[in-house]
Amino acid sequence: MTSVANGGAPAPRKSVTGTRLWVAVLFLLPALVLLGALVVYPIGYSVWRSLYDAGGDGFVGLDNYIDVFTDDATLTAVRNTAVWVAVAPAVVTVLGLIFAVLTERVRWGTAFKLIVFMPMAISMLAAGIIFRLVYQADPDQGVANAVVTSVHDTFADSSVYPNARPNAQVSDLKPSGGGSFTAAGTVTAGTPAMLPLVGIAPNRLPGEPEDARAATGSGVTGTVWLDFKLGGGGEKGRVDAGEKALEGVKVEAVRDGTVVASATTRADGTFTLPAEADGARLRLPGSNFAAPYNGVDWLGPTLVTPAIIGAYVWMWAGFAMVLIAAGLAGVDRNLLEAARVDGANEWQVFRRITVPMLAPVLVVVLITLMINVMKVFDLVYIIAPQPTQDEANVLALQLFLSSFGGGGNYGVGSAIGIILLLLVVPVMIVNIRRLRKERER
């Protein structure tokens, strides 16, 4: 149709909302300029730069991409990134679902949600520093190993005097495997056995040790003591004044490889064995001298990636919980009650009604986290110590190391960046299609 008022000239085009097209373009122009400057141009430049050498002068084609998939460090980064994508989003989503469901049933659910969500307010840098301290190997500094060693020591006896050893100059105790020491000769009733030990500083003995005393009596007796004192002096192999007793040392009497009796030294270092120990050989088992249990090497080559994933889960579980809780609030409670009335237990209600109805929200959380973990960098760079950083390497970190972290190869760095983009694109396409299907409903 033509407009009569305009003499038959066509009316100016308008958008669906009634706004003139040039006005809409004018308002969109700043956003389009920013989008082009901050997204389109960097992507285009990265594609171009990935086809040139380290200095950007020589065209190398796809050589940088070939280097990416033949370099051991980059292949390790690809493998670790795949582990991150497969494990971290799933764990975070499951924990978020569990937290969201459980917090609906407790009165202090709001406070719990606040506590779980609080790590989201912490930057990746700060979280990395926190968990670098948490995973410290020394139990006196690292919280994780402090907990592990406390639990271990509750159920397992710790050694009394780690690194102690017999005084080889005067003692006939010899290594007998497993950290234990066995006497060459036999013990006789009425002749006290002298078992001098060294290897411990007198001022490092636990507690307040008493002075050692030579054993007496007609039975099978003996003394275990520290055959050394500050300032020196005295005779080796004899209990001298000022030398300290070693309390709590386990002594075994062994005959033909079988333990026939055992005792533990008293506060003055003396011990008494039953009569059946007469004629047996004395043995100090390795449990007396084993090094103390110091926990788990969290940041070692084996556990460094799972440990960093644990830090990521701590940060993002609150994010998943909040989104899933919002979706859970929209679930029709009548369906849940109807299922309970029909005889379904809570697990059946959760598995067959709650989870299927939350499926769209769970997919959103999962896809968002998958995109997020593909570009994880801060946590790995800060938490992983230098000796094991190669084992914890991921693509985003390898990009940094290749370009700015000493590698100086911007061609390879750009190629890794394009590979990361290509890995994210399929996930984005799946998400866009899902959103379109939801709109069509």
Short mmCIF file of C-alpha atoms in Angstrom, two decimals:
data_model
loop_
_atom_site.label_atom_id
_atom_site.label_comp_id
_atom_site.label_asym_id
_atom_site.label_seq_id
_atom_site.Cartn_x
_atom_site.Cartn_y
_atom_site.Cartn_z
CA MET A 1 0.00 0.00 0.00
CA THR A 2 1.04 3.62 -0.49
CA SER A 3 0.40 6.57 1.75
CA VAL A 4 -2.07 9.17 0.41
CA ALA A 5 -0.60 11.92 2.61
CA ASN A 6 2.82 11.37 1.09
CA GLY A 7 1.56 11.51 -2.46
CA GLY A 8 1.87 7.79 -3.06
CA ALA A 9 5.42 7.53 -1.57
CA PRO A 10 6.05 4.43 0.60
CA ALA A 11 5.92 4.96 4.36
CA PRO A 12 9.23 4.89 6.28
CA ARG A 13 10.12 1.39 7.50
CA LYS A 14 9.55 0.71 11.15
CA SER A 15 10.59 -2.13 13.40
CA VAL A 16 8.15 -4.53 15.01
CA THR A 17 7.96 -2.29 18.08
CA GLY A 18 7.08 0.72 15.96
CA THR A 19 10.52 2.35 16.21
CA ARG A 20 12.10 3.70 13.03
CA LEU A 21 14.94 1.47 11.79
CA TRP A 22 17.58 4.21 11.80
CA VAL A 23 16.71 5.06 15.40
CA ALA A 24 17.14 1.43 16.43
CA VAL A 25 20.49 1.24 14.59
CA LEU A 26 21.61 4.44 16.27
CA PHE A 27 20.92 3.07 19.72
CA LEU A 28 22.58 -0.27 18.90
CA LEU A 29 25.67 1.33 17.36
CA PRO A 30 27.64 1.81 20.63
CA ALA A 31 27.02 -1.81 21.60
CA LEU A 32 28.00 -3.00 18.13
CA VAL A 33 31.20 -0.94 18.22
CA LEU A 34 32.14 -2.36 21.63
CA LEU A 35 31.27 -5.88 20.47
CA GLY A 36 33.44 -5.49 17.42
CA ALA A 37 36.34 -3.94 19.35
CA LEU A 38 36.29 -6.34 22.30
CA VAL A 39 35.14 -9.60 20.67
CA VAL A 40 35.20 -9.71 16.87
CA TYR A 41 38.55 -7.95 16.36
CA PRO A 42 40.46 -9.98 19.02
CA ILE A 43 39.12 -13.24 17.57
CA GLY A 44 40.05 -12.23 14.04
CA TYR A 45 43.48 -11.03 15.08
CA SER A 46 44.12 -14.24 17.04
CA VAL A 47 43.23 -16.34 13.99
CA TRP A 48 45.62 -14.30 11.84
CA ARG A 49 48.38 -14.32 14.48
CA SER A 50 48.14 -18.09 14.94
CA LEU A 51 49.31 -18.51 11.34
CA TYR A 52 52.63 -16.71 11.93
CA ASP A 53 55.79 -17.58 13.80
CA ALA A 54 56.83 -16.47 17.31
CA GLY A 55 57.95 -13.02 16.16
CA GLY A 56 55.01 -12.50 13.82
CA ASP A 57 57.20 -12.00 10.74
CA GLY A 58 57.11 -15.36 8.99
CA PHE A 59 53.98 -17.13 7.76
CA VAL A 60 53.95 -20.73 9.02
CA GLY A 61 50.41 -21.79 8.18
CA LEU A 62 49.12 -24.53 10.45
CA ASP A 63 52.53 -25.34 11.96
CA ASN A 64 51.55 -23.73 15.27
CA TYR A 65 48.52 -26.01 15.51
CA ILE A 66 50.71 -29.02 14.72
CA ASP A 67 53.11 -27.92 17.49
CA VAL A 68 50.20 -27.70 19.92
CA PHE A 69 49.23 -31.32 19.36
CA THR A 70 52.79 -32.67 19.37
CA ASP A 71 54.16 -30.83 22.41
CA ASP A 72 54.11 -32.92 25.61
CA ALA A 73 53.22 -29.97 27.85
CA THR A 74 50.26 -29.01 25.67
CA LEU A 75 49.04 -32.60 25.45
CA THR A 76 49.13 -32.77 29.26
CA ALA A 77 47.11 -29.53 29.32
CA VAL A 78 44.55 -31.02 26.92
CA ARG A 79 44.21 -34.15 29.05
CA ASN A 80 43.82 -32.17 32.28
CA THR A 81 41.29 -29.84 30.66
CA ALA A 82 39.26 -32.89 29.62
CA VAL A 83 39.40 -34.12 33.24
CA TRP A 84 38.21 -30.72 34.44
CA VAL A 85 35.30 -30.65 31.97
CA ALA A 86 34.24 -34.21 32.82
CA VAL A 87 34.55 -34.02 36.61
CA ALA A 88 34.23 -30.50 38.00
CA PRO A 89 30.85 -29.43 36.48
CA ALA A 90 29.25 -32.78 37.37
CA VAL A 91 30.46 -32.69 40.97
CA VAL A 92 29.42 -29.07 41.46
CA THR A 93 25.98 -29.69 39.94
CA VAL A 94 25.35 -32.77 42.08
CA LEU A 95 26.43 -30.97 45.25
CA GLY A 96 24.30 -27.96 44.34
CA LEU A 97 21.30 -30.22 43.83
CA ILE A 98 21.86 -31.98 47.16
CA PHE A 99 22.29 -28.71 49.04
CA ALA A 100 19.23 -27.14 47.39
CA VAL A 101 16.98 -30.11 48.26
CA LEU A 102 18.25 -30.56 51.80
CA THR A 103 18.11 -26.88 52.75
CA GLU A 104 14.38 -26.86 52.01
CA ARG A 105 13.84 -29.22 54.94
CA VAL A 106 15.71 -27.38 57.69
CA ARG A 107 14.81 -24.18 59.50
CA TRP A 108 18.30 -22.78 59.18
CA GLY A 109 18.37 -23.41 55.42
CA THR A 110 18.76 -19.71 54.57
CA ALA A 111 21.82 -19.37 56.79
CA PHE A 112 23.30 -22.53 55.25
CA LYS A 113 22.74 -21.19 51.73
CA LEU A 114 24.45 -17.95 52.71
CA ILE A 115 27.48 -19.79 54.07
CA VAL A 116 27.78 -22.05 51.01
CA PHE A 117 27.37 -19.11 48.62
CA MET A 118 29.91 -16.88 50.39
CA PRO A 119 32.96 -18.31 48.55
CA MET A 120 31.52 -16.86 45.33
CA ALA A 121 32.35 -13.42 46.75
CA ILE A 122 36.04 -14.38 46.87
CA SER A 123 38.19 -13.86 43.79
CA MET A 124 39.98 -16.79 42.19
CA LEU A 125 43.27 -15.21 43.26
CA ALA A 126 42.27 -15.10 46.92
CA ALA A 127 40.80 -18.61 46.78
CA GLY A 128 44.04 -19.89 45.27
CA ILE A 129 46.10 -18.36 48.07
CA ILE A 130 43.73 -19.82 50.69
CA PHE A 131 43.95 -23.34 49.29
CA ARG A 132 47.69 -23.12 48.75
CA LEU A 133 47.87 -22.71 52.53
CA VAL A 134 45.22 -25.39 53.14
CA TYR A 135 47.23 -27.93 51.14
CA GLN A 136 50.57 -27.20 52.81
CA ALA A 137 52.46 -30.43 53.48
CA ASP A 138 53.42 -29.47 57.04
CA PRO A 139 50.52 -30.45 59.36
CA ASP A 140 51.39 -27.48 61.57
CA GLN A 141 50.57 -25.15 58.66
CA GLY A 142 48.20 -26.96 56.29
CA VAL A 143 44.65 -27.50 57.51
CA ALA A 144 44.06 -30.52 55.26
CA ASN A 145 47.06 -32.43 56.58
CA ALA A 146 46.33 -31.35 60.15
CA VAL A 147 42.93 -33.06 59.87
CA VAL A 148 44.36 -36.14 58.12
CA THR A 149 47.16 -36.62 60.64
CA SER A 150 44.78 -36.13 63.56
CA VAL A 151 42.46 -38.85 62.24
CA HIS A 152 45.40 -41.13 61.46
CA ASP A 153 46.97 -40.72 64.88
CA THR A 154 43.62 -41.46 66.51
CA PHE A 155 43.48 -44.95 65.01
CA ALA A 156 47.20 -45.72 64.59
CA ASP A 157 50.00 -45.58 67.11
CA SER A 158 52.65 -43.03 66.28
CA SER A 159 56.32 -43.70 66.82
CA VAL A 160 57.81 -42.72 70.18
CA TYR A 161 61.29 -41.64 69.11
CA PRO A 162 61.52 -41.18 65.32
CA ASN A 163 65.01 -41.47 63.82
CA ALA A 164 66.54 -42.89 67.03
CA ARG A 165 69.06 -45.73 66.55
CA PRO A 166 71.28 -47.96 68.69
CA ASN A 167 74.74 -46.79 69.69
CA ALA A 168 76.69 -49.00 67.29
CA GLN A 169 79.95 -48.50 69.26
CA VAL A 170 78.75 -50.38 72.34
CA SER A 171 75.44 -52.07 71.49
CA ASP A 172 74.92 -55.45 69.82
CA LEU A 173 71.57 -54.33 68.40
CA LYS A 174 71.65 -54.69 64.60
CA PRO A 175 69.11 -53.76 61.89
CA SER A 176 66.73 -56.67 61.30
CA GLY A 177 64.31 -55.33 58.69
CA GLY A 178 61.25 -53.13 58.85
CA GLY A 179 63.12 -50.50 60.85
CA SER A 180 63.59 -52.82 63.83
CA PHE A 181 66.80 -53.69 65.68
CA THR A 182 67.55 -57.14 67.17
CA ALA A 183 70.31 -58.08 69.63
CA ALA A 184 72.94 -60.58 68.49
CA GLY A 185 73.11 -62.23 71.91
CA THR A 186 70.46 -63.57 74.24
CA VAL A 187 69.15 -62.09 77.47
CA THR A 188 69.62 -63.88 80.81
CA ALA A 189 67.59 -63.52 83.99
CA GLY A 190 69.53 -61.60 86.63
CA THR A 191 71.74 -59.86 84.06
CA PRO A 192 70.13 -56.54 83.08
CA ALA A 193 70.20 -55.78 79.36
CA MET A 194 71.65 -52.41 78.40
CA LEU A 195 70.07 -50.91 75.26
CA PRO A 196 71.65 -47.49 74.64
CA LEU A 197 70.19 -45.32 71.85
CA VAL A 198 71.45 -42.18 70.12
CA GLY A 199 70.24 -39.95 67.30
CA ILE A 200 68.03 -37.66 69.38
CA ALA A 201 69.00 -34.35 70.93
CA PRO A 202 68.38 -34.40 74.70
CA ASN A 203 66.48 -31.13 74.49
CA ARG A 204 64.17 -32.59 71.79
CA LEU A 205 62.80 -35.44 73.87
CA PRO A 206 58.99 -35.36 74.32
CA GLY A 207 57.59 -34.21 77.65
CA GLU A 208 59.85 -33.95 80.69
CA PRO A 209 61.96 -37.13 80.68
CA GLU A 210 63.44 -38.45 83.90
CA ASP A 211 67.03 -39.42 84.43
CA ALA A 212 67.77 -42.98 83.35
CA ARG A 213 68.36 -45.69 85.97
CA ALA A 214 70.17 -48.99 85.59
CA ALA A 215 67.79 -51.91 85.99
CA THR A 216 68.17 -54.32 88.92
CA GLY A 217 66.50 -57.54 90.01
CA SER A 218 66.66 -61.24 89.41
CA GLY A 219 64.23 -61.34 86.48
CA VAL A 220 64.67 -60.47 82.81
CA THR A 221 65.22 -56.74 83.03
CA GLY A 222 66.97 -53.97 81.18
CA THR A 223 67.21 -50.24 80.47
CA VAL A 224 66.62 -48.18 77.32
CA TRP A 225 68.10 -44.72 77.55
CA LEU A 226 69.68 -41.90 75.56
CA ASP A 227 73.39 -42.59 75.75
CA PHE A 228 74.31 -38.94 75.37
CA LYS A 229 73.95 -35.74 77.36
CA LEU A 230 74.54 -32.09 76.67
CA GLY A 231 78.13 -31.15 77.39
CA GLY A 232 79.37 -34.70 76.74
CA GLY A 233 81.26 -36.85 79.19
CA GLY A 234 80.45 -40.22 80.73
CA GLU A 235 81.14 -43.74 79.53
CA LYS A 236 79.47 -45.13 76.43
CA GLY A 237 77.17 -48.07 77.07
CA ARG A 238 76.75 -47.22 80.76
CA VAL A 239 73.98 -45.22 82.43
CA ASP A 240 75.70 -42.00 83.54
CA ALA A 241 74.33 -39.24 85.71
CA GLY A 242 72.27 -36.76 83.73
CA GLU A 243 71.47 -39.12 80.83
CA LYS A 244 67.76 -39.28 80.07
CA ALA A 245 65.46 -42.28 80.10
CA LEU A 246 63.40 -43.18 77.02
CA GLU A 247 59.91 -43.92 78.26
CA GLY A 248 57.36 -45.88 76.23
CA VAL A 249 59.80 -47.86 74.06
CA LYS A 250 58.42 -51.29 73.17
CA VAL A 251 60.83 -54.20 73.80
CA GLU A 252 60.14 -57.68 72.44
CA ALA A 253 61.71 -61.04 73.33
CA VAL A 254 62.11 -63.17 70.18
CA ARG A 255 62.87 -66.88 69.99
CA ASP A 256 63.09 -68.66 66.60
CA GLY A 257 61.43 -65.69 64.91
CA THR A 258 58.45 -65.70 67.27
CA VAL A 259 57.71 -63.02 69.86
CA VAL A 260 57.43 -64.79 73.21
CA ALA A 261 57.09 -61.74 75.44
CA SER A 262 57.01 -57.95 75.27
CA ALA A 263 57.15 -54.97 77.60
CA THR A 264 57.24 -51.17 77.50
CA THR A 265 59.86 -49.05 79.23
CA ARG A 266 58.87 -47.13 82.33
CA ALA A 267 59.56 -43.46 83.09
CA ASP A 268 63.10 -44.27 84.25
CA GLY A 269 63.80 -46.30 81.09
CA THR A 270 63.70 -49.72 82.77
CA PHE A 271 61.59 -52.68 81.64
CA THR A 272 60.79 -56.13 82.99
CA LEU A 273 59.93 -59.15 80.83
CA PRO A 274 58.19 -62.38 81.92
CA ALA A 275 60.25 -65.46 82.76
CA GLU A 276 59.66 -67.01 79.31
CA ALA A 277 61.89 -64.31 77.83
CA ASP A 278 64.94 -65.93 79.47
CA GLY A 279 67.33 -67.06 76.72
CA ALA A 280 65.57 -65.11 73.96
CA ARG A 281 66.94 -62.27 71.90
CA LEU A 282 65.71 -58.73 72.49
CA ARG A 283 64.24 -56.72 69.66
CA LEU A 284 63.20 -53.08 69.43
CA PRO A 285 60.45 -53.05 66.74
CA GLY A 286 60.43 -50.44 64.01
CA SER A 287 57.28 -48.85 65.39
CA ASN A 288 59.50 -47.16 68.00
CA PHE A 289 61.53 -45.32 65.38
CA ALA A 290 59.31 -44.73 62.35
CA ALA A 291 59.06 -41.17 61.09
CA PRO A 292 55.79 -39.50 62.15
CA TYR A 293 52.90 -39.58 59.71
CA ASN A 294 52.78 -36.19 58.00
CA GLY A 295 49.63 -36.58 55.97
CA VAL A 296 49.02 -36.59 52.21
CA ASP A 297 51.06 -34.93 49.50
CA TRP A 298 48.08 -32.98 48.18
CA LEU A 299 50.12 -30.94 45.72
CA GLY A 300 52.25 -33.84 44.52
CA PRO A 301 52.14 -35.10 40.92
CA THR A 302 49.34 -37.58 41.64
CA LEU A 303 46.82 -35.46 43.55
CA VAL A 304 47.51 -31.91 42.42
CA THR A 305 44.69 -31.81 39.82
CA PRO A 306 42.02 -33.37 42.11
CA ALA A 307 43.13 -31.00 44.89
CA ILE A 308 42.66 -27.94 42.67
CA ILE A 309 39.30 -29.26 41.47
CA GLY A 310 38.34 -29.50 45.15
CA ALA A 311 39.09 -25.78 45.53
CA TYR A 312 36.94 -25.04 42.47
CA VAL A 313 34.06 -27.10 43.87
CA TRP A 314 34.29 -25.17 47.14
CA MET A 315 33.90 -21.90 45.23
CA TRP A 316 31.15 -22.83 42.78
CA ALA A 317 28.90 -25.19 44.74
CA GLY A 318 27.04 -22.16 46.10
CA PHE A 319 26.40 -20.86 42.58
CA ALA A 320 24.86 -24.18 41.53
CA MET A 321 22.85 -24.40 44.75
CA VAL A 322 21.27 -20.96 44.33
CA LEU A 323 20.23 -21.57 40.70
CA ILE A 324 18.84 -25.03 41.45
CA ALA A 325 17.04 -23.75 44.56
CA ALA A 326 15.38 -21.09 42.39
CA GLY A 327 14.21 -23.80 40.00
CA LEU A 328 13.08 -25.95 42.89
CA ALA A 329 10.91 -23.13 44.17
CA GLY A 330 8.91 -23.35 40.93
CA VAL A 331 8.21 -27.09 41.19
CA ASP A 332 4.51 -27.86 41.70
CA ARG A 333 4.24 -29.16 45.27
CA ASN A 334 0.97 -30.88 44.46
CA LEU A 335 2.85 -33.36 42.27
CA LEU A 336 5.23 -34.19 45.12
CA GLU A 337 2.40 -34.65 47.59
CA ALA A 338 0.41 -36.75 45.14
CA ALA A 339 3.39 -39.06 44.68
CA ARG A 340 3.78 -39.44 48.45
CA VAL A 341 0.08 -40.19 48.82
CA ASP A 342 0.43 -42.89 46.15
CA GLY A 343 3.07 -44.57 48.31
CA ALA A 344 6.34 -43.25 46.83
CA ASN A 345 9.17 -42.85 49.31
CA GLU A 346 11.38 -39.76 49.42
CA TRP A 347 14.08 -41.26 47.20
CA GLN A 348 11.50 -42.18 44.53
CA VAL A 349 9.98 -38.71 44.70
CA PHE A 350 13.41 -37.15 44.32
CA ARG A 351 14.54 -39.42 41.47
CA ARG A 352 11.33 -39.61 39.44
CA ILE A 353 9.74 -36.21 39.97
CA THR A 354 12.11 -33.63 41.42
CA VAL A 355 15.12 -34.34 39.19
CA PRO A 356 13.15 -34.61 35.89
CA MET A 357 11.35 -31.35 36.63
CA LEU A 358 14.65 -29.66 37.44
CA ALA A 359 16.31 -31.00 34.29
CA PRO A 360 16.27 -27.66 32.40
CA VAL A 361 17.90 -25.87 35.34
CA LEU A 362 20.46 -28.65 35.81
CA VAL A 363 21.40 -28.45 32.13
CA VAL A 364 21.88 -24.67 32.41
CA VAL A 365 24.13 -25.07 35.45
CA LEU A 366 26.10 -27.90 33.85
CA ILE A 367 26.70 -26.08 30.56
CA THR A 368 27.63 -22.84 32.32
CA LEU A 369 30.18 -24.64 34.46
CA MET A 370 31.59 -26.55 31.46
CA ILE A 371 32.29 -23.26 29.70
CA ASN A 372 33.73 -21.85 32.91
CA VAL A 373 36.19 -24.69 33.57
CA MET A 374 37.56 -24.59 30.03
CA LYS A 375 39.12 -21.24 30.84
CA VAL A 376 40.20 -21.94 34.42
CA PHE A 377 43.61 -20.42 35.00
CA ASP A 378 43.96 -18.60 38.32
CA LEU A 379 43.49 -21.55 40.63
CA VAL A 380 45.93 -23.78 38.77
CA TYR A 381 48.58 -21.08 38.46
CA ILE A 382 48.45 -20.14 42.15
CA ILE A 383 47.80 -23.45 43.91
CA ALA A 384 50.10 -25.77 41.96
CA PRO A 385 53.74 -25.37 43.13
CA GLN A 386 56.40 -24.99 40.46
CA PRO A 387 57.66 -28.63 40.64
CA THR A 388 54.19 -30.03 39.88
CA GLN A 389 52.73 -27.24 37.78
CA ASP A 390 53.41 -29.24 34.62
CA GLU A 391 51.27 -32.12 35.93
CA ALA A 392 48.41 -29.70 36.76
CA ASN A 393 48.67 -27.77 33.49
CA VAL A 394 45.49 -26.79 31.62
CA LEU A 395 44.97 -25.10 28.25
CA ALA A 396 44.38 -21.60 29.64
CA LEU A 397 47.56 -21.83 31.71
CA GLN A 398 49.51 -23.24 28.74
CA LEU A 399 48.30 -20.28 26.66
CA PHE A 400 49.71 -17.91 29.27
CA LEU A 401 52.99 -19.80 29.61
CA SER A 402 53.49 -20.02 25.84
CA SER A 403 52.83 -16.32 25.26
CA PHE A 404 53.71 -14.38 28.41
CA GLY A 405 55.14 -16.79 30.99
CA GLY A 406 58.60 -17.05 29.47
CA GLY A 407 57.73 -18.81 26.22
CA GLY A 408 57.38 -15.65 24.14
CA ASN A 409 55.69 -17.57 21.31
CA TYR A 410 52.58 -15.57 20.50
CA GLY A 411 51.86 -17.74 17.49
CA VAL A 412 51.43 -20.91 19.56
CA GLY A 413 49.60 -18.94 22.25
CA SER A 414 47.13 -17.64 19.68
CA ALA A 415 46.64 -21.16 18.31
CA ILE A 416 45.79 -22.43 21.80
CA GLY A 417 43.34 -19.56 22.20
CA ILE A 418 41.58 -20.50 18.96
CA ILE A 419 41.43 -24.14 20.05
CA LEU A 420 39.80 -23.08 23.31
CA LEU A 421 37.27 -21.03 21.32
CA LEU A 422 36.49 -24.03 19.11
CA LEU A 423 35.98 -26.20 22.19
CA VAL A 424 33.53 -23.71 23.69
CA VAL A 425 31.51 -23.20 20.48
CA PRO A 426 29.77 -26.64 20.47
CA VAL A 427 28.69 -26.17 24.08
CA MET A 428 27.30 -22.74 23.21
CA ILE A 429 25.43 -24.14 20.20
CA VAL A 430 23.83 -26.82 22.37
CA ASN A 431 22.80 -24.18 24.88
CA ILE A 432 21.32 -21.90 22.18
CA ARG A 433 19.30 -24.76 20.67
CA ARG A 434 17.99 -25.69 24.10
CA LEU A 435 16.88 -22.10 24.72
CA ARG A 436 15.08 -22.00 21.35
CA LYS A 437 13.24 -25.23 22.12
CA GLU A 438 12.12 -23.84 25.46
CA ARG A 439 10.80 -20.69 23.78
CA GLU A 440 8.85 -22.74 21.26
CA ARG A 441 7.05 -24.50 24.09
#
